[in-house]
Amino acid sequence: MKTSDFYYDLPQELIAQDPLEDRSASRLMHLDKVTGEVQHRHFRDVLEYLKPGDCLVINDTKVIPARLYGHKVGTDAAIEILLLKRKEKDVWETLVKPGKKCRPGTVISFGDGILTGEVIDVVDEGNRLIRFDYEGIFEEILDRLGEMPLPPYITHKLKDKDRYQTVYAKHEGSAAAPTAGLHFTKELLAQVEEMGVKIAHVTLHVGLGTFRPVKVEDVTQHHMHSEFYVVEEDQAKLINDTKASGHRVISVGTTSCRTLEAATGEDGVLRAGSGWTEIFIYPGYQFRMIDGLITNFHLPESTLLMLVSALAGKEHIMAAYEEAVREKYRFFSFGDAMMIE
């Protein structure tokens, strides 16, 4: 299986640069994973595809304003960093630009010295470990100085930080939003519950690796990035009970999907707990837990496009994407949605 098998041509103007004013007003493409049949709806019509007894699984991670701009102490050299993973209390793995100016021992100042960081090591892929020094609460300082780490294909400035958060975001730690969830409003979620659909939550802190291109032509040789997840005991029970009673588990987003599939054993039982997952789902994968998926439209040749192809079949997905381009759907993080069932 080749990476190039997952290429499609996307006009630049179809990449959504701004979120819609009404989250639930996005378009929704419904894809039948068995027949490949496509229906064109609006996101709020998702209620028509859900059934009493279903369990909708959301990812309640919260994006941190992880992009910081500062300068190298002793010079005027501008430095941009992106927080990737917290390794210890004040030590983070980061992506630094320009990296060549940030050797171990380099000190970077942010916000006129409110926050400083010392590069203490260079690790995998040239990432830097930085130890931060500050007075007060790190999260509050980050909220003041940091910017939302929007994906590289979004060039517009985000006017409202909350629009790159889901309405149910709770546990801080993501470097990117679980974007399928951006379409839900509190009112729509209340309607979901009113119709007898359960809502379960898991946590997976999304890493920037989600935007890294696949650089090998043989898909099976790609090494996935690692992301931290948590499945609480009561939520595992809710999801397992749904399956045991013959109802469907529908994942909101590829992040919820990866969490469920990583934490489910070969016996089909979801285990509560936490850990790091590098699960890579591509065609040929046998799903253990999810029956359906609500997701956005993904980049050509990306691991996320491979994941949805594993669920619905590559031919069905590529045909649906071609139709989405013809119908001028909005693509990627702030774009429209697809429901596969």
mmCIF file of C-alpha atoms in Angstrom:
data_model
loop_
_atom_site.group_PDB
_atom_site.id
_atom_site.type_symbol
_atom_site.label_atom_id
_atom_site.label_comp_id
_atom_site.label_asym_id
_atom_site.label_seq_id
_atom_site.Cartn_x
_atom_site.Cartn_y
_atom_site.Cartn_z
ATOM 1 C CA MET A 1 0.000 0.000 0.000
ATOM 2 C CA LYS A 2 1.491 3.290 -1.137
ATOM 3 C CA THR A 3 1.197 6.733 0.423
ATOM 4 C CA SER A 4 0.485 8.124 -3.047
ATOM 5 C CA ASP A 5 -2.668 5.954 -3.178
ATOM 6 C CA PHE A 6 -4.159 8.469 -0.728
ATOM 7 C CA TYR A 7 -3.491 11.575 -2.815
ATOM 8 C CA TYR A 8 -6.303 13.804 -4.053
ATOM 9 C CA ASP A 9 -6.206 17.237 -5.644
ATOM 10 C CA LEU A 10 -7.531 20.009 -3.409
ATOM 11 C CA PRO A 11 -7.941 23.600 -4.638
ATOM 12 C CA GLN A 12 -6.394 26.032 -2.151
ATOM 13 C CA GLU A 13 -9.617 28.050 -1.860
ATOM 14 C CA LEU A 14 -11.426 25.072 -0.268
ATOM 15 C CA ILE A 15 -9.178 25.135 2.818
ATOM 16 C CA ALA A 16 -11.327 26.818 5.495
ATOM 17 C CA GLN A 17 -9.454 29.747 7.046
ATOM 18 C CA ASP A 18 -12.069 30.855 9.594
ATOM 19 C CA PRO A 19 -14.691 29.072 11.715
ATOM 20 C CA LEU A 20 -18.359 29.640 10.883
ATOM 21 C CA GLU A 21 -20.283 31.898 13.256
ATOM 22 C CA ASP A 22 -22.684 29.061 14.113
ATOM 23 C CA ARG A 23 -20.714 25.890 14.904
ATOM 24 C CA SER A 24 -23.531 23.549 13.864
ATOM 25 C CA ALA A 25 -24.141 25.296 10.510
ATOM 26 C CA SER A 26 -21.292 23.424 8.810
ATOM 27 C CA ARG A 27 -22.212 21.007 6.068
ATOM 28 C CA LEU A 28 -22.310 17.292 6.810
ATOM 29 C CA MET A 29 -21.549 14.591 4.286
ATOM 30 C CA HIS A 30 -23.050 11.255 5.339
ATOM 31 C CA LEU A 31 -21.187 8.219 3.978
ATOM 32 C CA ASP A 32 -22.549 4.678 4.086
ATOM 33 C CA LYS A 33 -19.411 2.599 4.729
ATOM 34 C CA VAL A 34 -20.972 -0.495 3.151
ATOM 35 C CA THR A 35 -22.435 0.914 -0.076
ATOM 36 C CA GLY A 36 -20.408 4.112 -0.470
ATOM 37 C CA GLU A 37 -23.639 6.093 -0.880
ATOM 38 C CA VAL A 38 -23.311 9.784 -0.003
ATOM 39 C CA GLN A 39 -25.892 12.259 1.337
ATOM 40 C CA HIS A 40 -25.396 16.024 1.692
ATOM 41 C CA ARG A 41 -26.821 17.592 4.851
ATOM 42 C CA HIS A 42 -26.033 20.198 7.526
ATOM 43 C CA PHE A 43 -24.266 19.278 10.740
ATOM 44 C CA ARG A 44 -27.316 19.777 12.951
ATOM 45 C CA ASP A 45 -28.980 16.989 10.898
ATOM 46 C CA VAL A 46 -26.606 14.544 12.616
ATOM 47 C CA LEU A 47 -29.553 13.859 14.975
ATOM 48 C CA GLU A 48 -31.300 12.025 12.149
ATOM 49 C CA TYR A 49 -28.491 9.475 11.925
ATOM 50 C CA LEU A 50 -28.224 8.753 15.655
ATOM 51 C CA LYS A 51 -30.403 6.145 17.369
ATOM 52 C CA PRO A 52 -31.565 5.788 20.989
ATOM 53 C CA GLY A 53 -29.075 3.554 22.788
ATOM 54 C CA ASP A 54 -26.095 4.739 20.730
ATOM 55 C CA CYS A 55 -23.068 6.074 22.601
ATOM 56 C CA LEU A 56 -21.313 9.152 21.242
ATOM 57 C CA VAL A 57 -17.686 9.311 22.445
ATOM 58 C CA ILE A 58 -16.102 12.775 22.660
ATOM 59 C CA ASN A 59 -12.517 13.835 23.412
ATOM 60 C CA ASP A 60 -12.544 16.411 26.224
ATOM 61 C CA THR A 61 -8.948 17.557 25.832
ATOM 62 C CA LYS A 62 -8.313 21.309 25.924
ATOM 63 C CA VAL A 63 -5.863 23.099 23.642
ATOM 64 C CA ILE A 64 -3.240 25.176 25.405
ATOM 65 C CA PRO A 65 -2.047 28.470 23.832
ATOM 66 C CA ALA A 66 1.190 26.669 23.028
ATOM 67 C CA ARG A 67 2.852 29.077 20.598
ATOM 68 C CA LEU A 68 5.223 31.568 22.234
ATOM 69 C CA TYR A 69 7.282 34.378 20.695
ATOM 70 C CA GLY A 70 10.411 35.610 22.431
ATOM 71 C CA HIS A 71 14.045 36.538 21.892
ATOM 72 C CA LYS A 72 17.407 35.016 22.715
ATOM 73 C CA VAL A 73 18.810 36.694 25.824
ATOM 74 C CA GLY A 74 21.848 38.837 24.992
ATOM 75 C CA THR A 75 20.782 39.289 21.353
ATOM 76 C CA ASP A 76 17.816 40.554 19.358
ATOM 77 C CA ALA A 77 17.332 37.159 17.669
ATOM 78 C CA ALA A 78 13.605 36.392 17.449
ATOM 79 C CA ILE A 79 12.671 32.890 18.598
ATOM 80 C CA GLU A 80 9.357 31.076 18.150
ATOM 81 C CA ILE A 81 8.569 27.972 20.189
ATOM 82 C CA LEU A 82 5.737 25.494 20.254
ATOM 83 C CA LEU A 83 5.068 23.483 23.395
ATOM 84 C CA LEU A 84 4.626 19.811 22.470
ATOM 85 C CA LYS A 85 4.773 17.667 25.643
ATOM 86 C CA ARG A 86 5.235 18.376 29.322
ATOM 87 C CA LYS A 87 8.071 16.091 30.473
ATOM 88 C CA GLU A 88 8.308 17.311 34.078
ATOM 89 C CA LYS A 89 6.641 20.174 35.982
ATOM 90 C CA ASP A 90 8.567 22.979 34.249
ATOM 91 C CA VAL A 91 10.340 21.045 31.496
ATOM 92 C CA TRP A 92 8.675 20.818 28.070
ATOM 93 C CA GLU A 93 9.594 19.210 24.788
ATOM 94 C CA THR A 94 9.270 21.970 22.202
ATOM 95 C CA LEU A 95 9.599 22.772 18.538
ATOM 96 C CA VAL A 96 11.904 25.775 18.124
ATOM 97 C CA LYS A 97 12.444 28.117 15.166
ATOM 98 C CA PRO A 98 15.178 28.816 14.219
ATOM 99 C CA GLY A 99 16.672 25.733 15.877
ATOM 100 C CA LYS A 100 20.273 26.562 14.972
ATOM 101 C CA LYS A 101 20.174 29.567 17.321
ATOM 102 C CA CYS A 102 19.002 27.443 20.254
ATOM 103 C CA ARG A 103 21.774 25.126 21.391
ATOM 104 C CA PRO A 104 21.814 23.786 24.976
ATOM 105 C CA GLY A 105 22.482 26.642 27.382
ATOM 106 C CA THR A 106 20.565 29.209 25.310
ATOM 107 C CA VAL A 107 18.160 31.324 27.379
ATOM 108 C CA ILE A 108 15.003 32.724 25.764
ATOM 109 C CA SER A 109 12.949 35.577 27.199
ATOM 110 C CA PHE A 110 9.183 35.933 26.668
ATOM 111 C CA GLY A 111 6.968 38.897 27.561
ATOM 112 C CA ASP A 112 9.779 41.186 28.755
ATOM 113 C CA GLY A 113 11.144 38.503 31.056
ATOM 114 C CA ILE A 114 7.865 37.453 32.697
ATOM 115 C CA LEU A 115 8.810 33.985 31.446
ATOM 116 C CA THR A 116 12.258 32.665 30.566
ATOM 117 C CA GLY A 117 13.288 29.287 29.227
ATOM 118 C CA GLU A 118 16.681 27.549 29.056
ATOM 119 C CA VAL A 119 17.388 24.958 26.374
ATOM 120 C CA ILE A 120 18.711 21.931 28.282
ATOM 121 C CA ASP A 121 18.849 19.259 25.573
ATOM 122 C CA VAL A 122 18.234 18.406 21.917
ATOM 123 C CA VAL A 123 16.072 15.286 21.445
ATOM 124 C CA ASP A 124 14.311 13.384 18.638
ATOM 125 C CA GLU A 125 13.780 15.197 15.327
ATOM 126 C CA GLY A 126 15.673 18.238 16.605
ATOM 127 C CA ASN A 127 13.090 19.116 19.255
ATOM 128 C CA ARG A 128 14.401 21.031 22.285
ATOM 129 C CA LEU A 129 13.840 20.344 25.958
ATOM 130 C CA ILE A 130 13.308 23.705 27.663
ATOM 131 C CA ARG A 131 13.181 24.377 31.405
ATOM 132 C CA PHE A 132 10.983 27.381 32.199
ATOM 133 C CA ASP A 133 11.450 29.874 34.998
ATOM 134 C CA TYR A 134 8.712 32.237 36.186
ATOM 135 C CA GLU A 135 6.838 33.571 39.203
ATOM 136 C CA GLY A 136 3.208 32.626 39.676
ATOM 137 C CA ILE A 137 1.174 30.002 37.815
ATOM 138 C CA PHE A 138 2.553 28.730 34.503
ATOM 139 C CA GLU A 139 -0.900 28.231 32.925
ATOM 140 C CA GLU A 140 -1.923 31.817 33.712
ATOM 141 C CA ILE A 141 1.297 33.189 32.191
ATOM 142 C CA LEU A 142 0.788 30.986 29.133
ATOM 143 C CA ASP A 143 -2.745 32.298 28.754
ATOM 144 C CA ARG A 144 -1.383 35.859 28.729
ATOM 145 C CA LEU A 145 1.588 35.332 26.421
ATOM 146 C CA GLY A 146 0.708 32.332 24.268
ATOM 147 C CA GLU A 147 -1.208 32.013 21.017
ATOM 148 C CA MET A 148 -3.326 29.122 19.792
ATOM 149 C CA PRO A 149 -1.144 26.764 17.703
ATOM 150 C CA LEU A 150 -3.234 26.789 14.543
ATOM 151 C CA PRO A 151 -2.255 24.281 11.841
ATOM 152 C CA PRO A 152 0.209 25.517 9.186
ATOM 153 C CA TYR A 153 -2.469 25.609 6.468
ATOM 154 C CA ILE A 154 -4.475 28.258 8.377
ATOM 155 C CA THR A 155 -2.978 31.662 7.625
ATOM 156 C CA HIS A 156 -5.712 33.900 9.087
ATOM 157 C CA LYS A 157 -5.382 35.212 12.638
ATOM 158 C CA LEU A 158 -7.906 33.671 15.044
ATOM 159 C CA LYS A 159 -10.088 36.416 16.534
ATOM 160 C CA ASP A 160 -11.488 34.359 19.419
ATOM 161 C CA LYS A 161 -9.337 31.711 21.168
ATOM 162 C CA ASP A 162 -12.448 29.770 22.183
ATOM 163 C CA ARG A 163 -13.284 28.967 18.563
ATOM 164 C CA TYR A 164 -10.330 26.554 18.486
ATOM 165 C CA GLN A 165 -11.793 24.724 21.503
ATOM 166 C CA THR A 166 -14.735 22.352 21.691
ATOM 167 C CA VAL A 167 -17.599 23.468 23.948
ATOM 168 C CA TYR A 168 -16.762 20.492 26.209
ATOM 169 C CA ALA A 169 -12.972 21.058 26.423
ATOM 170 C CA LYS A 170 -11.858 20.311 29.972
ATOM 171 C CA HIS A 171 -8.379 18.791 30.461
ATOM 172 C CA GLU A 172 -5.505 21.020 29.266
ATOM 173 C CA GLY A 173 -2.707 19.440 27.283
ATOM 174 C CA SER A 174 -3.325 19.480 23.515
ATOM 175 C CA ALA A 175 -1.189 21.199 20.904
ATOM 176 C CA ALA A 176 -4.088 20.935 18.420
ATOM 177 C CA ALA A 177 -7.871 20.731 18.681
ATOM 178 C CA PRO A 178 -9.890 17.544 18.176
ATOM 179 C CA THR A 179 -11.595 19.358 15.326
ATOM 180 C CA ALA A 180 -14.592 17.071 14.644
ATOM 181 C CA GLY A 181 -15.952 18.232 17.996
ATOM 182 C CA LEU A 182 -15.847 21.903 16.969
ATOM 183 C CA HIS A 183 -19.208 21.426 15.199
ATOM 184 C CA PHE A 184 -21.137 20.670 18.378
ATOM 185 C CA THR A 185 -22.938 23.332 20.389
ATOM 186 C CA LYS A 186 -24.165 22.790 23.948
ATOM 187 C CA GLU A 187 -27.720 22.931 22.620
ATOM 188 C CA LEU A 188 -27.054 20.230 20.020
ATOM 189 C CA LEU A 189 -25.426 17.978 22.635
ATOM 190 C CA ALA A 190 -28.480 18.445 24.883
ATOM 191 C CA GLN A 191 -30.710 17.361 21.976
ATOM 192 C CA VAL A 192 -28.504 14.296 21.460
ATOM 193 C CA GLU A 193 -29.011 13.252 25.084
ATOM 194 C CA GLU A 194 -32.740 14.018 25.000
ATOM 195 C CA MET A 195 -33.195 11.481 22.206
ATOM 196 C CA GLY A 196 -31.692 8.716 24.330
ATOM 197 C CA VAL A 197 -28.110 8.768 23.040
ATOM 198 C CA LYS A 198 -25.439 8.463 25.739
ATOM 199 C CA ILE A 199 -22.398 10.747 25.682
ATOM 200 C CA ALA A 200 -19.122 9.324 26.982
ATOM 201 C CA HIS A 201 -15.833 11.183 27.211
ATOM 202 C CA VAL A 202 -12.222 10.131 26.882
ATOM 203 C CA THR A 203 -9.102 12.305 26.830
ATOM 204 C CA LEU A 204 -6.343 12.239 24.233
ATOM 205 C CA HIS A 205 -3.904 15.138 24.141
ATOM 206 C CA VAL A 206 -3.364 15.808 20.447
ATOM 207 C CA GLY A 207 0.253 16.273 19.393
ATOM 208 C CA LEU A 208 1.613 18.264 16.463
ATOM 209 C CA GLY A 209 2.620 14.948 14.919
ATOM 210 C CA THR A 210 -0.947 14.819 13.645
ATOM 211 C CA PHE A 211 0.116 17.368 10.981
ATOM 212 C CA ARG A 212 3.414 15.685 10.091
ATOM 213 C CA PRO A 213 3.439 14.360 6.536
ATOM 214 C CA VAL A 214 4.005 10.681 5.808
ATOM 215 C CA LYS A 215 7.508 10.682 4.293
ATOM 216 C CA VAL A 216 7.736 7.019 3.277
ATOM 217 C CA GLU A 217 6.084 5.567 0.161
ATOM 218 C CA ASP A 218 5.335 2.239 1.872
ATOM 219 C CA VAL A 219 2.541 3.089 4.342
ATOM 220 C CA THR A 220 3.478 0.213 6.670
ATOM 221 C CA GLN A 221 6.930 1.762 7.270
ATOM 222 C CA HIS A 222 5.531 4.992 8.743
ATOM 223 C CA HIS A 223 6.178 5.492 12.461
ATOM 224 C CA MET A 224 3.322 7.210 14.307
ATOM 225 C CA HIS A 225 3.868 9.928 16.890
ATOM 226 C CA SER A 226 3.004 9.165 20.516
ATOM 227 C CA GLU A 227 0.042 10.769 22.334
ATOM 228 C CA PHE A 228 -1.172 10.531 25.939
ATOM 229 C CA TYR A 229 -4.681 9.270 26.657
ATOM 230 C CA VAL A 230 -6.956 8.673 29.648
ATOM 231 C CA VAL A 231 -10.055 6.466 29.886
ATOM 232 C CA GLU A 232 -11.925 6.776 33.186
ATOM 233 C CA GLU A 233 -13.472 3.692 34.838
ATOM 234 C CA ASP A 234 -17.088 4.928 34.643
ATOM 235 C CA GLN A 235 -16.702 5.955 31.003
ATOM 236 C CA ALA A 236 -15.230 2.568 30.050
ATOM 237 C CA LYS A 237 -18.235 0.901 31.701
ATOM 238 C CA LEU A 238 -20.683 3.139 29.816
ATOM 239 C CA ILE A 239 -19.037 2.330 26.476
ATOM 240 C CA ASN A 240 -18.685 -1.408 27.198
ATOM 241 C CA ASP A 241 -22.324 -1.604 28.325
ATOM 242 C CA THR A 242 -23.394 0.037 25.040
ATOM 243 C CA LYS A 243 -21.586 -2.660 23.029
ATOM 244 C CA ALA A 244 -22.818 -5.467 25.264
ATOM 245 C CA SER A 245 -26.432 -4.370 24.752
ATOM 246 C CA GLY A 246 -26.038 -4.461 20.961
ATOM 247 C CA HIS A 247 -25.979 -0.699 20.421
ATOM 248 C CA ARG A 248 -23.447 1.378 18.482
ATOM 249 C CA VAL A 249 -20.356 3.266 19.620
ATOM 250 C CA ILE A 250 -19.813 6.356 17.468
ATOM 251 C CA SER A 251 -16.570 8.239 17.840
ATOM 252 C CA VAL A 252 -16.463 12.020 17.510
ATOM 253 C CA GLY A 253 -13.130 12.524 15.794
ATOM 254 C CA THR A 254 -10.115 10.429 14.914
ATOM 255 C CA THR A 255 -8.601 11.215 18.337
ATOM 256 C CA SER A 256 -11.487 9.558 20.207
ATOM 257 C CA CYS A 257 -11.289 6.693 17.711
ATOM 258 C CA ARG A 258 -7.564 6.159 18.293
ATOM 259 C CA THR A 259 -8.079 6.258 22.068
ATOM 260 C CA LEU A 260 -10.852 3.662 21.978
ATOM 261 C CA GLU A 261 -9.012 1.359 19.601
ATOM 262 C CA ALA A 262 -5.741 1.644 21.572
ATOM 263 C CA ALA A 263 -7.426 0.854 24.903
ATOM 264 C CA THR A 264 -9.643 -1.995 23.648
ATOM 265 C CA GLY A 265 -8.302 -5.540 23.897
ATOM 266 C CA GLU A 266 -8.648 -8.310 21.332
ATOM 267 C CA ASP A 267 -11.663 -9.481 23.361
ATOM 268 C CA GLY A 268 -13.480 -6.269 22.402
ATOM 269 C CA VAL A 269 -13.471 -4.903 25.965
ATOM 270 C CA LEU A 270 -12.361 -1.307 26.619
ATOM 271 C CA ARG A 271 -9.883 -1.008 29.519
ATOM 272 C CA ALA A 272 -9.889 2.001 31.816
ATOM 273 C CA GLY A 273 -6.481 3.562 32.412
ATOM 274 C CA SER A 274 -3.960 5.955 30.940
ATOM 275 C CA GLY A 275 -0.855 5.707 28.817
ATOM 276 C CA TRP A 276 0.808 6.611 25.545
ATOM 277 C CA THR A 277 -0.430 5.321 22.216
ATOM 278 C CA GLU A 278 1.274 5.127 18.829
ATOM 279 C CA ILE A 279 -1.590 3.241 17.186
ATOM 280 C CA PHE A 280 -1.565 3.594 13.400
ATOM 281 C CA ILE A 281 -4.845 2.697 11.702
ATOM 282 C CA TYR A 282 -4.794 2.121 7.949
ATOM 283 C CA PRO A 283 -6.731 -0.139 5.517
ATOM 284 C CA GLY A 284 -6.706 -3.743 6.654
ATOM 285 C CA TYR A 285 -7.131 -2.774 10.309
ATOM 286 C CA GLN A 286 -9.955 -4.613 12.116
ATOM 287 C CA PHE A 287 -11.841 -2.199 14.374
ATOM 288 C CA ARG A 288 -12.437 -3.526 17.892
ATOM 289 C CA MET A 289 -14.736 -0.893 19.339
ATOM 290 C CA ILE A 290 -16.117 1.812 17.051
ATOM 291 C CA ASP A 291 -19.075 1.358 14.695
ATOM 292 C CA GLY A 292 -19.228 4.863 13.270
ATOM 293 C CA LEU A 293 -17.201 8.056 13.100
ATOM 294 C CA ILE A 294 -17.890 11.788 12.887
ATOM 295 C CA THR A 295 -14.855 13.526 11.451
ATOM 296 C CA ASN A 296 -13.607 16.407 9.316
ATOM 297 C CA PHE A 297 -12.040 16.230 5.851
ATOM 298 C CA HIS A 298 -8.343 15.391 6.076
ATOM 299 C CA LEU A 299 -5.159 16.284 4.222
ATOM 300 C CA PRO A 300 -4.082 14.289 1.162
ATOM 301 C CA GLU A 301 -1.688 11.412 1.999
ATOM 302 C CA SER A 302 -2.212 11.899 5.749
ATOM 303 C CA THR A 303 -2.483 9.219 8.448
ATOM 304 C CA LEU A 304 -5.985 10.528 9.224
ATOM 305 C CA LEU A 305 -7.127 9.948 5.639
ATOM 306 C CA MET A 306 -5.722 6.425 5.977
ATOM 307 C CA LEU A 307 -7.707 5.930 9.207
ATOM 308 C CA VAL A 308 -11.056 6.859 7.638
ATOM 309 C CA SER A 309 -10.171 4.671 4.644
ATOM 310 C CA ALA A 310 -9.709 1.756 7.036
ATOM 311 C CA LEU A 311 -13.263 2.285 8.290
ATOM 312 C CA ALA A 312 -15.125 2.914 5.035
ATOM 313 C CA GLY A 313 -12.791 1.470 2.391
ATOM 314 C CA LYS A 314 -10.278 3.465 0.362
ATOM 315 C CA GLU A 315 -12.411 3.482 -2.812
ATOM 316 C CA HIS A 316 -15.471 4.818 -0.967
ATOM 317 C CA ILE A 317 -13.448 7.501 0.831
ATOM 318 C CA MET A 318 -11.552 8.720 -2.243
ATOM 319 C CA ALA A 319 -14.794 8.884 -4.258
ATOM 320 C CA ALA A 320 -16.502 10.807 -1.414
ATOM 321 C CA TYR A 321 -13.579 13.264 -1.240
ATOM 322 C CA GLU A 322 -13.738 13.846 -4.989
ATOM 323 C CA GLU A 323 -17.439 14.615 -4.600
ATOM 324 C CA ALA A 324 -16.702 16.945 -1.661
ATOM 325 C CA VAL A 325 -14.272 18.875 -3.871
ATOM 326 C CA ARG A 326 -16.866 19.077 -6.674
ATOM 327 C CA GLU A 327 -19.516 20.252 -4.198
ATOM 328 C CA LYS A 328 -17.085 22.805 -2.742
ATOM 329 C CA TYR A 329 -17.094 21.546 0.831
ATOM 330 C CA ARG A 330 -14.805 23.398 3.243
ATOM 331 C CA PHE A 331 -11.768 21.314 4.223
ATOM 332 C CA PHE A 332 -9.609 20.670 7.316
ATOM 333 C CA SER A 333 -9.787 22.051 10.866
ATOM 334 C CA PHE A 334 -12.398 24.820 10.424
ATOM 335 C CA GLY A 335 -14.121 23.010 7.567
ATOM 336 C CA ASP A 336 -17.156 20.798 7.122
ATOM 337 C CA ALA A 337 -17.824 17.351 8.575
ATOM 338 C CA MET A 338 -18.343 13.774 7.455
ATOM 339 C CA MET A 339 -20.254 11.026 9.253
ATOM 340 C CA ILE A 340 -19.296 7.453 8.410
ATOM 341 C CA GLU A 341 -21.580 4.630 9.552
#
